[in-house]
Short mmCIF file of C-alpha atoms (C1' of nucleotides) in Angstrom, two decimals:
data_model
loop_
_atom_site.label_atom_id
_atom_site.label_comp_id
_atom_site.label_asym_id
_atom_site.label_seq_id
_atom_site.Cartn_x
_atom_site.Cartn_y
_atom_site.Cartn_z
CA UNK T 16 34.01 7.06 -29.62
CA UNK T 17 31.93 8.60 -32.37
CA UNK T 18 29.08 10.47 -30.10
CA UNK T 19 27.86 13.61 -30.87
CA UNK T 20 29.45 16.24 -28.44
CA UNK T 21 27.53 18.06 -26.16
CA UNK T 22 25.22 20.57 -27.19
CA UNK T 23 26.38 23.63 -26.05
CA UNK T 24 24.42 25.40 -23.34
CA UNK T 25 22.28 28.31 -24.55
CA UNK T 26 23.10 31.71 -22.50
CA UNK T 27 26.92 30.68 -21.97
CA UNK T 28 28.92 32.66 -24.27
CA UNK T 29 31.86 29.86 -25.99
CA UNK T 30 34.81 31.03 -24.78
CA UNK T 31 38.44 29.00 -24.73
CA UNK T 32 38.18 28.40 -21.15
CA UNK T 33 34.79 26.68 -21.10
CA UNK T 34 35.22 24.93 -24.10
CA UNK T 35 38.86 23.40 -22.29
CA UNK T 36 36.65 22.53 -19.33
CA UNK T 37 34.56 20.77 -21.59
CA UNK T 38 37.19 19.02 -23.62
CA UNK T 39 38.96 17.61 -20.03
CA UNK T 40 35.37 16.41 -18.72
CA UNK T 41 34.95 14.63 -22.49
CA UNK T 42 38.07 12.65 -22.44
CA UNK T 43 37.64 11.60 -18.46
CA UNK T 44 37.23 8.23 -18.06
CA UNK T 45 36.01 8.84 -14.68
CA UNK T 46 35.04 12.01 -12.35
CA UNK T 47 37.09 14.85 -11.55
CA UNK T 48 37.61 17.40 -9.16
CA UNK T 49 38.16 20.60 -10.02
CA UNK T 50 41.76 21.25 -9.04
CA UNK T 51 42.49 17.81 -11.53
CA UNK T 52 40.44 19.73 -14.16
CA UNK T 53 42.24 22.57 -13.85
CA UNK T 54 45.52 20.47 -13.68
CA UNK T 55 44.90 18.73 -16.91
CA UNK T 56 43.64 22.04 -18.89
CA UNK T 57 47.00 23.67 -18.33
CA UNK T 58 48.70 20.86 -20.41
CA UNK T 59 46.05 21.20 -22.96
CA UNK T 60 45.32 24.90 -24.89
CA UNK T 61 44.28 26.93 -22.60
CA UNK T 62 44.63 26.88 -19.05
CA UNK T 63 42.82 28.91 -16.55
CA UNK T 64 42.34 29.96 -13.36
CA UNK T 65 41.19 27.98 -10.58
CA UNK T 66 38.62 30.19 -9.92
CA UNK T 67 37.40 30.02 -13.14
CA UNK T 68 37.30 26.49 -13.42
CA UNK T 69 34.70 26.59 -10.23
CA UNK T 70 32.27 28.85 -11.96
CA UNK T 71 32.23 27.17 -15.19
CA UNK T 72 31.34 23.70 -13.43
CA UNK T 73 29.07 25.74 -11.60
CA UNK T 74 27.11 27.08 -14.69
CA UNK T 75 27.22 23.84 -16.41
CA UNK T 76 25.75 21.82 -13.64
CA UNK T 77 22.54 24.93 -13.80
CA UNK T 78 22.52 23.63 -17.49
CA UNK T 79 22.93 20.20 -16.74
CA UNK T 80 25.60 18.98 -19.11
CA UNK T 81 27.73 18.16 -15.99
CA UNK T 82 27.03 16.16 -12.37
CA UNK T 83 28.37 17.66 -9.40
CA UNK T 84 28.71 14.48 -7.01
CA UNK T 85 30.49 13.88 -3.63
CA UNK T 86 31.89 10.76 -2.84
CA UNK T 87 30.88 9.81 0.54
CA UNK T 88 33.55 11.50 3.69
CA UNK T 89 35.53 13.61 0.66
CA UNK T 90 34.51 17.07 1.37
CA UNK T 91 35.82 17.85 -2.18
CA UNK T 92 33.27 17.48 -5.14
CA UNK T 93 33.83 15.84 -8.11
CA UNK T 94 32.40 16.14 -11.87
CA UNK T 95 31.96 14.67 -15.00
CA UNK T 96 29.61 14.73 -17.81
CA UNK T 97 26.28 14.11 -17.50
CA UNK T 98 25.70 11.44 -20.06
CA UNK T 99 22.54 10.70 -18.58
CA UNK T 100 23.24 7.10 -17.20
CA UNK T 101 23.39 6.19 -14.15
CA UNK T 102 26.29 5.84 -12.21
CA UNK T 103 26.40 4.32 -8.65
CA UNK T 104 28.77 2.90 -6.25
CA UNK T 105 29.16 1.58 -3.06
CA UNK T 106 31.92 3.22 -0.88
CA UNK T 107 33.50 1.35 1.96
CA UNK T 108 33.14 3.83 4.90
CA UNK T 109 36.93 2.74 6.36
CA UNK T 110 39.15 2.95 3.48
CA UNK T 111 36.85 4.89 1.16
CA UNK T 112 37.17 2.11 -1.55
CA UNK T 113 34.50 2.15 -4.33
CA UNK T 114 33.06 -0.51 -5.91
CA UNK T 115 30.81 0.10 -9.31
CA UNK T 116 27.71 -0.70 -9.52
CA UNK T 117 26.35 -1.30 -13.42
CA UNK T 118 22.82 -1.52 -13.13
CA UNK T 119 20.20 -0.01 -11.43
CA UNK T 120 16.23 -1.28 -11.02
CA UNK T 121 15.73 2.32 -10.29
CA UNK T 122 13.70 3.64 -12.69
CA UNK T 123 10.60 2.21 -12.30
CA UNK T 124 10.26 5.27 -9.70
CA UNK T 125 10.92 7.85 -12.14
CA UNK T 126 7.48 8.41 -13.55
CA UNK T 127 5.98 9.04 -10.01
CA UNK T 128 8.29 12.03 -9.85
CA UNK T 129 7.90 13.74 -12.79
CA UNK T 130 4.27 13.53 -12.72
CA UNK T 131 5.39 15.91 -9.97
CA UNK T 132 6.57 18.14 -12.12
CA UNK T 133 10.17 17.28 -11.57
CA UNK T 134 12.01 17.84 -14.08
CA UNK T 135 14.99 15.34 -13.66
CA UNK T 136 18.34 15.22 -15.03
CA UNK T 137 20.33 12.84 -13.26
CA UNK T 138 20.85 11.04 -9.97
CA UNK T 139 23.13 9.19 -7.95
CA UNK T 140 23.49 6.67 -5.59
CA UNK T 141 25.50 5.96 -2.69
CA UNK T 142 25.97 2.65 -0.78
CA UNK T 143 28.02 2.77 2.12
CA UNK T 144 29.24 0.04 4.24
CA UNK T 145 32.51 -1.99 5.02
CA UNK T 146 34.14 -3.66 2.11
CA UNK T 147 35.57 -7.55 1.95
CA UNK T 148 38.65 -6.26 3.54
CA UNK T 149 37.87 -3.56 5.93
CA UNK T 150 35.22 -6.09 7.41
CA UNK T 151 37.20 -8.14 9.45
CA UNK T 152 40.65 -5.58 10.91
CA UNK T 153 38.25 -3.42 12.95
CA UNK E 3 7.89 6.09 19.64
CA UNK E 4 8.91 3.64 21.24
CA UNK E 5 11.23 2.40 19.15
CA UNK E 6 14.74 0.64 21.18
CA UNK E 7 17.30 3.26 21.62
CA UNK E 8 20.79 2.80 19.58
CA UNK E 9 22.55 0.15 21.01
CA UNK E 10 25.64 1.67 22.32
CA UNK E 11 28.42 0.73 20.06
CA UNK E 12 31.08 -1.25 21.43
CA UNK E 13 35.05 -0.09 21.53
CA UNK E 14 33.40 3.72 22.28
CA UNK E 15 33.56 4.83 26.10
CA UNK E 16 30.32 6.07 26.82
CA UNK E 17 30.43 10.12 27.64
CA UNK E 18 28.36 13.16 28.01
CA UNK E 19 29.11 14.48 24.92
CA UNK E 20 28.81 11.29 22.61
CA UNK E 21 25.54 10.42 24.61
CA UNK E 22 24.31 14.13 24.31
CA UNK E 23 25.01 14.04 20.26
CA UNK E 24 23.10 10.79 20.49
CA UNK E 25 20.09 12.33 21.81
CA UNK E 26 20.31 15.25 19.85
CA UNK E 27 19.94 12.75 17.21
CA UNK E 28 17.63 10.91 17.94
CA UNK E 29 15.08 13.50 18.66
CA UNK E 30 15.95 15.39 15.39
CA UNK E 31 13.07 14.53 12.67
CA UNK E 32 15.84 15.98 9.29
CA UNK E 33 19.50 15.10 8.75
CA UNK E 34 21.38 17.85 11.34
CA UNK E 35 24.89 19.58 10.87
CA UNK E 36 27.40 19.62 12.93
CA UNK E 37 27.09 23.15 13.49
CA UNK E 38 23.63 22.72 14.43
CA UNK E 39 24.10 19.67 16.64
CA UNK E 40 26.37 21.45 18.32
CA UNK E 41 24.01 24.34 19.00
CA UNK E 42 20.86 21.75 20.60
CA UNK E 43 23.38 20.09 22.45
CA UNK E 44 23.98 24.00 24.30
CA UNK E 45 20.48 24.28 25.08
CA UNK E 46 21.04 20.32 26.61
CA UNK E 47 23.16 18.67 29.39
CA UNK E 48 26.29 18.78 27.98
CA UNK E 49 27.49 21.41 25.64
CA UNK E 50 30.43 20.32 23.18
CA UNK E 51 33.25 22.26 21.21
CA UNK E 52 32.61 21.79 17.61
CA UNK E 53 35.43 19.68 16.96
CA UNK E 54 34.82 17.23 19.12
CA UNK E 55 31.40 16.71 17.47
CA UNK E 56 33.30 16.25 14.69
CA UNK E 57 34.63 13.69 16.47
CA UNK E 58 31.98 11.93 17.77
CA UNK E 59 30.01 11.91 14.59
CA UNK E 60 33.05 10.41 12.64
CA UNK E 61 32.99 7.81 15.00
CA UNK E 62 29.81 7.35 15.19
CA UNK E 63 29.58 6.74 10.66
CA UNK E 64 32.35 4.58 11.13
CA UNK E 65 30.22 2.11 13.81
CA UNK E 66 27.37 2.71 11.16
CA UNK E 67 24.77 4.02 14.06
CA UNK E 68 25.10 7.09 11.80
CA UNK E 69 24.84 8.33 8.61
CA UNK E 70 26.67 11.54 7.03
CA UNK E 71 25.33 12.37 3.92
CA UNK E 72 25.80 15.54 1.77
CA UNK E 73 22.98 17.13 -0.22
CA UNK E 74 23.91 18.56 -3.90
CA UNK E 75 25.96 21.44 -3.76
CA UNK E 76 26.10 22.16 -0.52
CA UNK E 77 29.59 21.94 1.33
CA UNK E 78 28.27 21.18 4.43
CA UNK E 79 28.13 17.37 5.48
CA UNK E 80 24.65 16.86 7.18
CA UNK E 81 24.23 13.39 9.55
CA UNK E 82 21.26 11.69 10.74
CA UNK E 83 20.70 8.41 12.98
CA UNK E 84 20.97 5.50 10.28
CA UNK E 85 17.54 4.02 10.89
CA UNK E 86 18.33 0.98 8.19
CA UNK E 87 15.35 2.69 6.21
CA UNK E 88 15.75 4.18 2.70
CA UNK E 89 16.26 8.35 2.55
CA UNK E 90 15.53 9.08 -0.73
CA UNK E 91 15.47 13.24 -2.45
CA UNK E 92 15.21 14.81 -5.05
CA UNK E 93 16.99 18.28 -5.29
CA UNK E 94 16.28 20.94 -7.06
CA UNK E 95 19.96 21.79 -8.74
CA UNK E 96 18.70 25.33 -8.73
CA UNK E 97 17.05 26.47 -5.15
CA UNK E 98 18.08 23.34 -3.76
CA UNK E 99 14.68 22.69 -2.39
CA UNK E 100 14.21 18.87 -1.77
CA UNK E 101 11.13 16.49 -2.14
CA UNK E 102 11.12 13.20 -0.18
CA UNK E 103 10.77 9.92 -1.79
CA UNK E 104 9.29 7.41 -0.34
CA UNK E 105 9.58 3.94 -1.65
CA UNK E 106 12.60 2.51 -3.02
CA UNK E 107 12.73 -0.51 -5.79
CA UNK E 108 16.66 -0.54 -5.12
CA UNK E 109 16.48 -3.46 -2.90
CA UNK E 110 16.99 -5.75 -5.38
CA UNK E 111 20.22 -5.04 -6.26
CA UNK E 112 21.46 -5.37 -3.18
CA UNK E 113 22.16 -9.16 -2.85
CA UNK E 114 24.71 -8.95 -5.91
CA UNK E 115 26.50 -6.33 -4.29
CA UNK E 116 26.65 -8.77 -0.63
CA UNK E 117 27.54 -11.69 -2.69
CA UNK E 118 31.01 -9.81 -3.25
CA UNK E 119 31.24 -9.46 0.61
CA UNK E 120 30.87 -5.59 0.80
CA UNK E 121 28.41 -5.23 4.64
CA UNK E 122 26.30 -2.90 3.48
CA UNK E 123 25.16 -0.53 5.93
CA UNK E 124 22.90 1.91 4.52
CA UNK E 125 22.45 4.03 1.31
CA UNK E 126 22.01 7.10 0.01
CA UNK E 127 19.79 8.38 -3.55
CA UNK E 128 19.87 11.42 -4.69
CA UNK E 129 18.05 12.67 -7.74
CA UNK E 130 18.63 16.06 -9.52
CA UNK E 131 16.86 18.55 -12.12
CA UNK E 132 14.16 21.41 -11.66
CA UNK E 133 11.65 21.82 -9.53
CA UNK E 134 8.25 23.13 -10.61
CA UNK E 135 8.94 26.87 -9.27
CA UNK E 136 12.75 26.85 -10.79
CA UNK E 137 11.51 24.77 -14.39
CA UNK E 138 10.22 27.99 -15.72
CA UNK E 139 11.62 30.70 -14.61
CA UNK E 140 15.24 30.10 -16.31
"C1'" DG R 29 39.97 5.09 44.78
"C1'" DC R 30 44.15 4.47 41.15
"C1'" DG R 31 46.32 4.57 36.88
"C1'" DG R 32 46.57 4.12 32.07
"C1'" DA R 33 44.13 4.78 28.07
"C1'" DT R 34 40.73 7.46 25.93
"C1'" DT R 35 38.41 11.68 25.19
"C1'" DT R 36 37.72 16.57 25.30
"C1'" DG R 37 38.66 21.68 25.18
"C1'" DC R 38 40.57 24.87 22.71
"C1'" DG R 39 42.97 27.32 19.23
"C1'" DA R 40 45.59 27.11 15.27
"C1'" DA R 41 45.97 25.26 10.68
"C1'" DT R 42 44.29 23.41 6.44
"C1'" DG R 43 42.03 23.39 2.22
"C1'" DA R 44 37.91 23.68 -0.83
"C1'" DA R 45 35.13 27.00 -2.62
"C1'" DT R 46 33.53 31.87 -3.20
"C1'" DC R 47 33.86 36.85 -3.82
"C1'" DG R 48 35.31 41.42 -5.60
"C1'" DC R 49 36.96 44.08 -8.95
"C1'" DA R 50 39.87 45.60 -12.65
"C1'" DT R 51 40.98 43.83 -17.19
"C1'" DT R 52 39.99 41.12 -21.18
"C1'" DT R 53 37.04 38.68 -24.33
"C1'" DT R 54 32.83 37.75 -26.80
"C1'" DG R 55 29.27 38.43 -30.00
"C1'" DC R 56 25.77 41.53 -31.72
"C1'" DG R 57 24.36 45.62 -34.51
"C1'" DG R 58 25.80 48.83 -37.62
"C1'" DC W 1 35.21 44.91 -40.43
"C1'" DC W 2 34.43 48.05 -36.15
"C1'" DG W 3 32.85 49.46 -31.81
"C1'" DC W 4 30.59 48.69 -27.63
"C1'" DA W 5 27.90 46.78 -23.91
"C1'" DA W 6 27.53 42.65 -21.56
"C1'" DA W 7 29.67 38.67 -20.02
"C1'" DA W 8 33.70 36.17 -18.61
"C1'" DT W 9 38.31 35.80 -16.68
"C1'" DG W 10 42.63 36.62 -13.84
"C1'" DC W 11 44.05 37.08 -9.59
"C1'" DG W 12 44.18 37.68 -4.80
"C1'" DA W 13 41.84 38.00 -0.68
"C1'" DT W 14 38.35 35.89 2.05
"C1'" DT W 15 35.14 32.75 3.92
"C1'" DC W 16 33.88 28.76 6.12
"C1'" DA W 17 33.67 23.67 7.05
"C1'" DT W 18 36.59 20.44 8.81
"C1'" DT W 19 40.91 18.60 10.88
"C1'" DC W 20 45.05 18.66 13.86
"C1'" DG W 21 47.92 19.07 18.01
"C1'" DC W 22 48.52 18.93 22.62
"C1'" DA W 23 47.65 19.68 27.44
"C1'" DA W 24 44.02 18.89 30.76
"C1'" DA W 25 40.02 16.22 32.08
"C1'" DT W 26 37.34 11.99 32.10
"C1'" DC W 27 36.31 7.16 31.99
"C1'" DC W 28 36.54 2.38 33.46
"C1'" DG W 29 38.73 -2.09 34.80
"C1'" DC W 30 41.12 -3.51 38.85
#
DNA sequence: GCGGATTTGCGAATGAATCGCATTTTGCGG
DNA sequence: CCGCAAAATGCGATTCATTCGCAAATCCGC
C-alpha cells in the first residue's frame, strides 16, 4: 500500500515511542486497544510503557490522526488511524459479534453541521441489536 | 406526555428497584449514569446499591427497553430509555461539549443490514472534531 | 401462605486509565 | 557540535467504573 504516511502532528516532538505507536496503528488491519498496541510495539523497536502508550493515543486523537472508539458493552477503547472513512458496524448486544457495514448515506448531513462551525474529523456509528444467531436461544 | 409506558419485559420479575430505575428513566430528558441513576432513585421509593443498577440496566440493554451508549472519551457508560428514535451528537474531541442532531438519512441502510437477519434494535452516531470555542484556540 | 427460583445488599476484587515525579530525550540557538 | 530548557518517558501508585461472590431478602406460581 503506497499511501503517503501520516503527516506528523505539529507541537508533538518525534520521538521513538510515538513514531512505534504510529507504525503499530499503520500496519493494523483493524482497531486496537491500547494494551495490544503496546503488546505489538515491544516486538517491534522500541517498546514502551503502558502509560505512555495512553498519552500518546491521547495526543493524537487532540490532533486527529487517530479515532478513539468503543465498541458497544467493552469498557475498553480501541484505536486506529483516522483515515478519514467511515467505519461502522452493527454489534449484536448478546454475544458482542460485529458485523461491517461498507457504506454509509450519511453524509448528506454533513454540510448542516459545519455550517455550524463544526469542524469535523470523523464519526462513527453503532447499530446494536441481536444477530442471526443470538435471535432465536434467548 | 402521554406516551404508553415501557412494556414490562418478559422473563424479568417485576421489583422495586428495576421499576424505580425504570422511572428514573423515563422521567430523565439526557442519557443518565449509573452513578447518577442511582442517586434519583435515593431521593425516590426505592433506593438501590450501585451494583445492582448495574444489574438492572444490563438487563434491561439486553431486552432492548434500554440503551447504553458511551460518549467519546469518557469512561463512563451513560443509558437512556431506547425510544426507537435516532440520538445523534457531535462531540467536541476537545471539551467534549456535544451538539444534538436531529435528522438522520441513515435509514436507508438499514434494510440491507435486516436482510442478513441481524434485529436491529436501535443505533448510535457519533461525530467528532472541534467545536467553534475549541477550533481556535489550539 | 409455601417453597424454589430470582434478585438484592454489600463488600471485595478487577481492570482500564490517569497521575506524579524523577530521569531521559528532543530540538533549538549559539 | 554543545548545552539547555522544555517536553516526553519510565515506573509505580492511585483512581474510579464496573463486576463478582455469596448470604439474606423478595417475588410469584401453586
Amino acid at each position: 500500500m503506497k499511501e503517503a504516511p501520516c503527516a506528523w502532528p505539529e507541537g508533538l516532538k518525534k520521538t521513538k515511542q510515538r513514531e512505534s505507536v504510529l507504525a503499530v496503528l499503520e500496519q493494523a488491519d483493524q482497531p486496537l486497544s491500547a494494551v495490544e498496541i503496546c503488546g505489538r510495539m515491544e516486538t517491534g523497536v522500541k517498546p514502551a510503557w503502558l502509560s505512555t502508550v495512553y498519552r500518546v493515543l491521547e495526543q493524537f486523537v487532540e490532533k486527529g490522526i487517530v479515532m478513539k472508539t468503543s465498541v458497544l458493552n467493552s469498557e475498553m477503547a480501541v484505536y486506529e488511524l483516522n483515515r478519514y472513512r467511515h467505519k461502522h458496524y452493527a454489534v449484536c448486544v448478546k454475544c458482542h459479534k460485529m458485523i461491517a457495514i461498507d457504506d454509509c448515506p450519511m453524509n448528506s448531513a454533513f454540510p448542516k453541521l459545519e455550517a455550524e462551525n463544526f469542524e469535523i474529523m470523523g464519526h462513527n456509528l453503532e447499530i446494536f441489536g441481536y444477530c442471526k444467531d443470538c435471535k432465536h436461544e434467548e
